[in-house]
Coordinates of C-alpha atoms in Angstrom, one line a residue:
V1 CA -0.1 -0.2 -0.3
Y2 CA 0.9 3.4 -1.2
I3 CA 0.8 6.9 0.0
D4 CA 1.8 10.2 0.1
H5 CA 1.7 13.2 1.8
A6 CA -1.1 15.4 -0.3
R7 CA -3.2 12.8 0.2
R8 CA -2.6 10.9 4.0
N9 CA -5.0 8.1 3.0
G10 CA -5.7 5.1 1.3
T11 CA -7.7 1.6 1.5
V12 CA -7.5 -1.7 1.6
T13 CA -10.2 -4.4 0.6
L14 CA -10.9 -7.4 2.5
Y15 CA -12.3 -10.3 1.6
N16 CA -14.0 -13.7 3.2
P17 CA -13.7 -16.4 1.0
N18 CA -14.8 -19.4 4.2
P19 CA -18.0 -20.4 4.8
E20 CA -18.5 -18.6 7.7
P21 CA -18.0 -15.3 9.6
A22 CA -14.4 -13.4 9.7
E23 CA -13.9 -11.8 12.9
I24 CA -10.9 -9.0 11.2
T25 CA -8.4 -7.5 13.4
I26 CA -5.9 -5.0 12.8
S27 CA -2.7 -3.3 13.8
T28 CA 0.5 -1.7 13.4
A29 CA 3.7 -2.6 13.3
F30 CA 7.2 -1.5 12.6
G31 CA 9.3 -4.4 10.0
Y32 CA 10.7 -5.6 6.9
P33 CA 12.1 -7.7 4.5
V34 CA 15.8 -9.2 5.5
T35 CA 18.1 -13.3 4.5
D36 CA 19.1 -15.8 7.0
S37 CA 22.1 -17.3 6.4
L38 CA 21.1 -20.3 3.8
G39 CA 19.3 -17.0 1.1
H40 CA 15.7 -17.2 2.6
F41 CA 13.2 -14.4 3.0
A42 CA 12.7 -13.7 6.7
L43 CA 10.9 -10.8 7.9
R44 CA 12.4 -8.6 10.3
T45 CA 10.5 -6.8 13.0
V46 CA 11.6 -4.3 15.6
E47 CA 8.8 -3.4 18.7
H48 CA 11.0 -0.6 19.9
P49 CA 12.4 1.5 17.1
D50 CA 14.1 4.6 17.1
S51 CA 14.9 7.4 15.3
M52 CA 17.7 5.8 12.6
L53 CA 14.8 3.8 11.5
P54 CA 12.3 5.0 9.0
S55 CA 8.9 3.2 11.5
A56 CA 5.2 5.0 9.7
A57 CA 4.4 2.4 12.3
E58 CA 3.1 4.8 15.0
W59 CA 0.8 7.0 12.2
V60 CA -1.3 4.6 10.2
Q61 CA -4.7 4.5 11.7
A62 CA -6.8 1.4 9.9
F63 CA -10.4 2.4 10.2
P64 CA -12.3 0.5 11.4
R65 CA -9.6 -1.5 13.6
R66 CA -11.8 -4.5 14.2
L67 CA -15.3 -6.2 12.4
T68 CA -16.4 -9.2 11.2
I69 CA -16.6 -9.9 7.5
A70 CA -19.6 -12.3 6.2
S71 CA -18.6 -15.3 4.0
L72 CA -18.1 -14.1 0.7
E73 CA -18.7 -10.8 1.3
R74 CA -16.0 -7.8 0.8
Q75 CA -15.6 -4.4 2.7
T76 CA -13.6 -1.7 2.6
V77 CA -10.9 -0.5 5.6
R78 CA -9.4 3.0 5.8
L79 CA -5.9 3.6 5.5
L80 CA -5.1 7.1 7.4
V81 CA -1.4 8.2 8.1
T82 CA -1.5 11.6 11.4
P83 CA 2.9 11.9 10.3
P84 CA 4.5 14.3 13.4
A85 CA 4.6 18.4 11.7
G86 CA 8.6 18.7 10.1
L87 CA 8.8 15.5 9.4
P88 CA 11.9 15.5 7.1
D89 CA 11.2 13.8 3.0
G90 CA 11.9 9.9 2.4
E91 CA 10.0 7.2 2.1
Y92 CA 8.9 5.2 5.7
W93 CA 7.9 2.0 6.4
A94 CA 5.0 0.1 8.2
R95 CA 3.2 -3.2 8.4
L96 CA -0.4 -3.8 8.8
I97 CA -1.6 -6.7 10.4
I98 CA -4.2 -8.4 9.7
S99 CA -5.0 -11.1 11.5
A100 CA -8.9 -13.1 10.1
R101 CA -10.3 -15.6 13.5
G102 CA -12.5 -18.4 11.5
G103 CA -13.3 -21.2 11.2
R104 CA -12.3 -24.6 13.2
L105 CA -10.3 -26.8 13.4
P106 CA -11.0 -30.5 14.6
I107 CA -8.4 -32.2 16.2
G108 CA -7.2 -36.4 15.4
G109 CA -6.8 -38.7 18.0
V110 CA -8.9 -37.5 20.9
G111 CA -11.8 -40.0 21.2
D112 CA -14.6 -39.4 19.7
T113 CA -17.0 -39.3 23.1
A114 CA -19.6 -37.3 24.5
A115 CA -17.5 -35.7 27.4
V116 CA -14.3 -34.4 25.2
R117 CA -15.0 -32.6 22.2
V118 CA -11.6 -30.7 21.0
Q119 CA -11.8 -28.2 18.3
L120 CA -8.7 -25.6 17.8
N121 CA -10.1 -22.2 16.2
L122 CA -8.0 -21.2 13.4
V123 CA -6.0 -17.6 12.9
V124 CA -4.3 -16.6 9.8
N125 CA -1.9 -13.6 10.1
T126 CA -1.4 -11.1 6.7
N127 CA 0.9 -9.2 6.8
I128 CA 0.7 -6.1 4.3
G129 CA 3.7 -3.4 4.4
V130 CA 2.9 0.5 3.2
A131 CA 4.2 2.6 2.1
Y132 CA 4.5 6.8 3.1
R133 CA 5.9 8.9 0.6
K134 CA 6.8 12.8 1.6
G135 CA 8.6 14.6 -0.7
P136 CA 11.5 14.4 -3.5
V137 CA 12.0 10.0 -3.5
A138 CA 14.4 8.3 -5.5
T139 CA 15.7 4.7 -5.8
G140 CA 18.4 2.2 -6.8
V141 CA 20.7 -0.9 -5.7
A142 CA 23.9 -1.7 -5.8
L143 CA 25.0 -5.7 -6.9
S144 CA 27.9 -7.3 -5.5
N145 CA 29.3 -10.7 -5.7
L146 CA 27.4 -12.6 -7.9
R147 CA 28.6 -16.3 -7.4
V148 CA 27.2 -19.5 -7.7
R149 CA 27.0 -23.4 -6.3
I150 CA 26.5 -26.5 -8.2
R151 CA 23.7 -28.9 -6.5
R152 CA 22.0 -31.4 -8.0
D153 CA 20.3 -30.9 -10.8
S154 CA 20.1 -26.7 -9.4
V155 CA 22.1 -24.2 -9.6
E156 CA 22.7 -21.9 -6.7
V157 CA 22.5 -18.4 -7.2
W158 CA 23.9 -15.6 -4.3
S159 CA 23.8 -12.8 -4.9
R160 CA 24.5 -8.9 -2.0
L161 CA 22.1 -6.6 -2.4
E162 CA 22.0 -3.5 -1.1
R163 CA 19.4 -0.4 -1.4
R164 CA 20.3 3.4 -2.8
L165 CA 19.2 6.5 -2.2
T166 CA 15.8 7.3 0.0
A167 CA 13.6 5.0 -1.0
A168 CA 13.1 0.7 -0.9
Y169 CA 14.0 -0.5 -3.6
V170 CA 10.6 -2.5 -5.6
G171 CA 11.8 -4.7 -8.9
T172 CA 12.9 -8.1 -9.9
V173 CA 14.9 -10.8 -10.2
R174 CA 16.0 -12.2 -13.5
A175 CA 18.2 -14.6 -14.1
T176 CA 18.9 -16.6 -17.1
L177 CA 21.8 -19.4 -17.7
V178 CA 23.1 -19.8 -21.9
D179 CA 24.9 -22.5 -23.3
S180 CA 28.6 -21.2 -25.0
T181 CA 26.5 -20.9 -28.0
G182 CA 24.3 -17.5 -26.7
K183 CA 21.7 -20.0 -26.6
V184 CA 18.8 -19.7 -22.9
R185 CA 19.0 -23.2 -21.5
S186 CA 17.3 -22.5 -18.6
T187 CA 15.2 -19.3 -16.5
L188 CA 14.2 -17.6 -13.2
S189 CA 12.5 -14.4 -12.4
A190 CA 11.0 -13.0 -9.2
P191 CA 9.9 -10.4 -6.9
I192 CA 11.9 -8.7 -4.6
A193 CA 12.0 -4.7 -1.9
V194 CA 15.9 -4.3 -0.7
Y195 CA 15.3 -2.3 2.3
F196 CA 18.3 -2.6 3.9
V197 CA 20.7 -4.6 2.4
M198 CA 20.3 -8.6 2.0
E199 CA 21.7 -12.3 0.4
P200 CA 18.8 -14.0 -1.5
R201 CA 19.7 -17.2 -2.1
Y202 CA 17.8 -18.3 -6.0
A203 CA 17.9 -22.1 -7.6
L204 CA 17.7 -22.6 -12.0
A205 CA 16.9 -25.8 -12.7
V206 CA 20.1 -27.8 -14.6
A207 CA 19.4 -31.4 -15.6
G208 CA 19.2 -32.9 -18.7
L209 CA 21.4 -30.2 -20.0
A210 CA 25.1 -31.5 -20.6
P211 CA 28.6 -30.7 -19.2
G212 CA 30.2 -27.9 -19.9
L213 CA 31.1 -23.7 -19.2
Y214 CA 27.2 -22.3 -19.2
W215 CA 27.9 -18.4 -18.0
L216 CA 24.4 -17.0 -15.8
R217 CA 23.3 -13.6 -16.8
Y218 CA 22.1 -11.7 -13.3
E219 CA 20.2 -8.4 -13.7
L220 CA 17.5 -6.3 -11.2
V221 CA 15.1 -4.0 -13.1
T222 CA 12.2 -2.1 -11.7
D223 CA 9.2 -4.3 -13.3
R224 CA 6.6 -5.4 -11.8
E225 CA 3.5 -7.1 -13.1
D226 CA 1.3 -7.0 -9.9
L227 CA 1.7 -3.4 -8.8
D228 CA 0.8 0.1 -10.5
P229 CA 3.3 1.6 -12.8
A230 CA 3.0 4.6 -11.2
V231 CA 3.2 4.0 -7.7
V232 CA 7.1 1.8 -7.9
L233 CA 10.3 4.2 -8.6
Q234 CA 11.6 3.6 -12.0
A235 CA 15.3 3.0 -11.8
S236 CA 18.4 2.1 -14.2
A237 CA 19.0 -1.4 -14.5
V238 CA 22.3 -3.4 -12.2
R239 CA 23.4 -6.3 -13.9
D240 CA 26.3 -9.0 -13.4
S241 CA 27.8 -12.7 -15.0
V242 CA 29.5 -15.3 -13.4
E243 CA 30.8 -18.9 -16.0
L244 CA 30.3 -22.1 -14.1
R245 CA 30.7 -25.5 -16.3
L246 CA 28.1 -27.9 -14.8
P247 CA 29.7 -31.5 -14.5

């Protein structure tokens, strides 16, 4: 969800696809995506962000914060942002946490008697990023330490990505494996958002490819088919490549 300083409000539409009503609770927190030592994506949350972190969690309010959505119904939630006076230009982040309590899940292995009935209430948490922009903002990303590792029928691709300028980098990672003749043999495309620094790991399928030399071409571009182009900040593409040999 992108909100600018001129409007200071936005909306989120919630939909309940389940056969039972859903009880919804909405809260905010500060967090951003990171990668762990294995290159997996995770969300790092900071309970009490200091002034060095661009948190908007305390300024974003949802109306209503509690609601019930009937089966197969939709409801719009309004987001209102009240930033502090004198806020410097830049992009500020929050996470919108939507907790839905709905159906019930029976627990197996419990004796079927009139005296014992055990079931769990299902709670599903959805975490949505919120970006608040004030004044001119720009983004970019630095790509370094591109490396590969051959694992059975795949090639693992690692890189170090560091955000530049004043806003999160939102774009797409593309990896292409080409043989010695330049023919494309395997491809990968995945959305990415770089808030600070991360080292993601991806895997390209290479099962059935002949042994020999290949080139791995890797790029980040600010193209996102799932987002409105009006909110995606443009930046120059960054590219690198590395040679590898399949056994």
